[in-house]
Each structure stands twice: as structure tokens, then as C-alpha cells.
PDB file of C-alpha atoms in Angstrom:
ATOM      1  CA  MET A  28       3.869  11.379   9.609  1.00 78.00           C
ATOM      2  CA  ASP A  29       7.139   9.504   9.351  1.00 93.00           C
ATOM      3  CA  TYR A  30       5.945   7.059   6.680  1.00 96.00           C
ATOM      4  CA  ILE A  31       4.358   7.275   3.252  1.00 96.00           C
ATOM      5  CA  TYR A  32       2.622   4.579   1.250  1.00 97.00           C
ATOM      6  CA  SER A  33       2.798   3.862  -2.464  1.00 97.00           C
ATOM      7  CA  ALA A  34       0.465   1.882  -4.731  1.00 97.00           C
ATOM      8  CA  ASN A  35       2.928  -0.082  -6.858  1.00 96.00           C
ATOM      9  CA  MET A  36       0.399  -2.024  -8.993  1.00 93.00           C
ATOM     10  CA  GLU A  37       1.800  -5.530  -9.673  1.00 92.00           C
ATOM     11  CA  HIS A  38       4.617  -4.888  -7.182  1.00 96.00           C
ATOM     12  CA  GLY A  39       2.247  -4.469  -4.231  1.00 96.00           C
ATOM     13  CA  LEU A  40       2.272  -1.806  -1.549  1.00 98.00           C
ATOM     14  CA  GLY A  41       5.437   0.144  -0.788  1.00 97.00           C
ATOM     15  CA  ILE A  42       6.120   1.638   2.634  1.00 97.00           C
ATOM     16  CA  TYR A  43       8.777   4.334   2.923  1.00 97.00           C
ATOM     17  CA  ASP A  44      10.378   6.133   5.866  1.00 97.00           C
ATOM     18  CA  ILE A  45      10.451   9.923   5.408  1.00 96.00           C
ATOM     19  CA  SER A  46      11.430  10.833   8.983  1.00 95.00           C
ATOM     20  CA  GLN A  47      14.795  12.227   7.873  1.00 95.00           C
ATOM     21  CA  GLN A  48      14.349  15.449   5.921  1.00 93.00           C
ATOM     22  CA  GLY A  49      15.244  15.040   2.253  1.00 93.00           C
ATOM     23  CA  VAL A  50      15.641  11.257   2.495  1.00 96.00           C
ATOM     24  CA  ILE A  51      13.131   8.622   1.359  1.00 96.00           C
ATOM     25  CA  SER A  52      14.088   5.140   2.551  1.00 96.00           C
ATOM     26  CA  PRO A  53      12.220   1.955   1.540  1.00 96.00           C
ATOM     27  CA  VAL A  54      11.072   0.078   4.642  1.00 94.00           C
ATOM     28  CA  ILE A  55       8.943  -2.825   3.446  1.00 94.00           C
ATOM     29  CA  ASN A  56       7.008  -3.938   0.402  1.00 96.00           C
ATOM     30  CA  LEU A  57       3.825  -5.950   0.785  1.00 97.00           C
ATOM     31  CA  PRO A  58       3.572  -8.167  -2.314  1.00 97.00           C
ATOM     32  CA  VAL A  59       0.335  -8.685  -4.235  1.00 95.00           C
ATOM     33  CA  SER A  60       0.029 -12.099  -2.569  1.00 95.00           C
ATOM     34  CA  THR A  61      -0.969 -10.118   0.539  1.00 95.00           C
ATOM     35  CA  PHE A  62      -3.981  -8.874  -1.440  1.00 95.00           C
ATOM     36  CA  ASN A  63      -5.210 -12.137  -3.040  1.00 92.00           C
ATOM     37  CA  ASN A  64      -2.808 -11.577  -5.958  1.00 92.00           C
ATOM     38  CA  LEU A  65      -4.586  -8.354  -6.945  1.00 92.00           C
ATOM     39  CA  ASP A  66      -2.609  -5.277  -8.005  1.00 93.00           C
ATOM     40  CA  VAL A  67      -2.445  -2.357  -5.589  1.00 95.00           C
ATOM     41  CA  SER A  68      -3.883   0.565  -7.530  1.00 93.00           C
ATOM     42  CA  THR A  69      -4.634   3.279  -4.950  1.00 95.00           C
ATOM     43  CA  VAL A  70      -3.976   4.149  -1.320  1.00 97.00           C
ATOM     44  CA  GLU A  71      -5.578   6.636   1.048  1.00 97.00           C
ATOM     45  CA  GLN A  72      -4.608   7.133   4.689  1.00 97.00           C
ATOM     46  CA  LYS A  73      -7.002   8.203   7.419  1.00 97.00           C
ATOM     47  CA  GLY A  74      -5.418   8.127  10.859  1.00 95.00           C
ATOM     48  CA  ASN A  75      -4.106   4.624  11.565  1.00 96.00           C
ATOM     49  CA  SER A  76      -6.097   3.104   8.702  1.00 98.00           C
ATOM     50  CA  LEU A  77      -4.841   2.673   5.160  1.00 98.00           C
ATOM     51  CA  PHE A  78      -7.485   2.097   2.506  1.00 98.00           C
ATOM     52  CA  VAL A  79      -5.995   0.118  -0.390  1.00 97.00           C
ATOM     53  CA  GLY A  80      -7.759  -0.158  -3.731  1.00 95.00           C
ATOM     54  CA  ILE A  81      -6.928  -3.536  -5.240  1.00 95.00           C
ATOM     55  CA  GLY A  82      -7.462  -4.978  -8.686  1.00 90.00           C
ATOM     56  CA  ASP A  83      -6.514  -3.887 -12.191  1.00 75.00           C
ATOM     57  CA  TYR A  84      -9.156  -1.480 -13.442  1.00 70.00           C
ATOM     58  CA  GLN A  85      -7.488  -1.046 -16.853  1.00 67.00           C
ATOM     59  CA  ILE A  86      -8.157  -4.604 -18.009  1.00 64.00           C
ATOM     60  CA  THR A  87     -11.444  -5.010 -19.897  1.00 61.00           C
ATOM     61  CA  THR A  88     -11.922  -8.695 -19.003  1.00 63.00           C
ATOM     62  CA  ASN A  89     -13.630  -9.825 -15.823  1.00 63.00           C
ATOM     63  CA  THR A  90     -11.162  -9.302 -13.013  1.00 72.00           C
ATOM     64  CA  SER A  91     -11.709  -9.083  -9.298  1.00 81.00           C
ATOM     65  CA  SER A  92     -11.359  -5.792  -7.496  1.00 86.00           C
ATOM     66  CA  GLY A  93     -11.973  -4.542  -4.037  1.00 90.00           C
ATOM     67  CA  LEU A  94     -10.812  -2.662  -0.995  1.00 95.00           C
ATOM     68  CA  ALA A  95      -8.371  -3.786   1.668  1.00 97.00           C
ATOM     69  CA  ILE A  96      -8.167  -1.900   4.949  1.00 98.00           C
ATOM     70  CA  LEU A  97      -4.889  -2.089   6.836  1.00 98.00           C
ATOM     71  CA  ASP A  98      -4.153  -1.080  10.410  1.00 98.00           C
ATOM     72  CA  ILE A  99      -0.926   0.924  10.165  1.00 96.00           C
ATOM     73  CA  SER A 100      -0.597   1.882  13.831  1.00 95.00           C
ATOM     74  CA  ASN A 101       2.714  -0.006  13.544  1.00 94.00           C
ATOM     75  CA  PRO A 102       3.940   0.916  10.025  1.00 90.00           C
ATOM     76  CA  LEU A 103       6.653  -1.746  10.180  1.00 90.00           C
ATOM     77  CA  ASN A 104       4.023  -4.447  10.689  1.00 93.00           C
ATOM     78  CA  PRO A 105       0.748  -3.462   8.984  1.00 94.00           C
ATOM     79  CA  THR A 106      -2.188  -5.805   9.562  1.00 94.00           C
TER      80      THR A 106
END
């Protein structure tokens, strides 16, 4: 894998290039607006699919939460 993914809460989803040994380079950040303005709390990759847990589970008031599934076959343009 040449890319890793980071759940950055209110800052969205971070995508980083790790193809060069010892170097982590930011590639793109998908803002929370991509996820209906919900925080990105978890990520799990399975093949070309990225499962993204969205919503803030630490708030005790009624907030939305859910799961977004991204196709990352092209990590520079996830859909």
C-alpha cells in the first residue's frame, strides 16, 4: 500500500503518501462537508474500499452518525 488514511475528526479524512520509505507526505484532505458535515471518527480499509465512521460519538446530545464507504481504487480521487 502506498497510501494511508487518517480519521481527523472535525478536519475530515486525511490521505497520505507513504510510498517513499521514511517519508509521510500529505496528499489530500476530504473536509467534513464531504460527509454531510459529520466528523470523521474512524477508518478501516478493505481492498479498494474505505469504511469511514462519521459523527461525533462523544457528544451526549442527539447527533447524526453513520458510515460512508469510499472507493479508493484511485487514492488521489476517492469516490
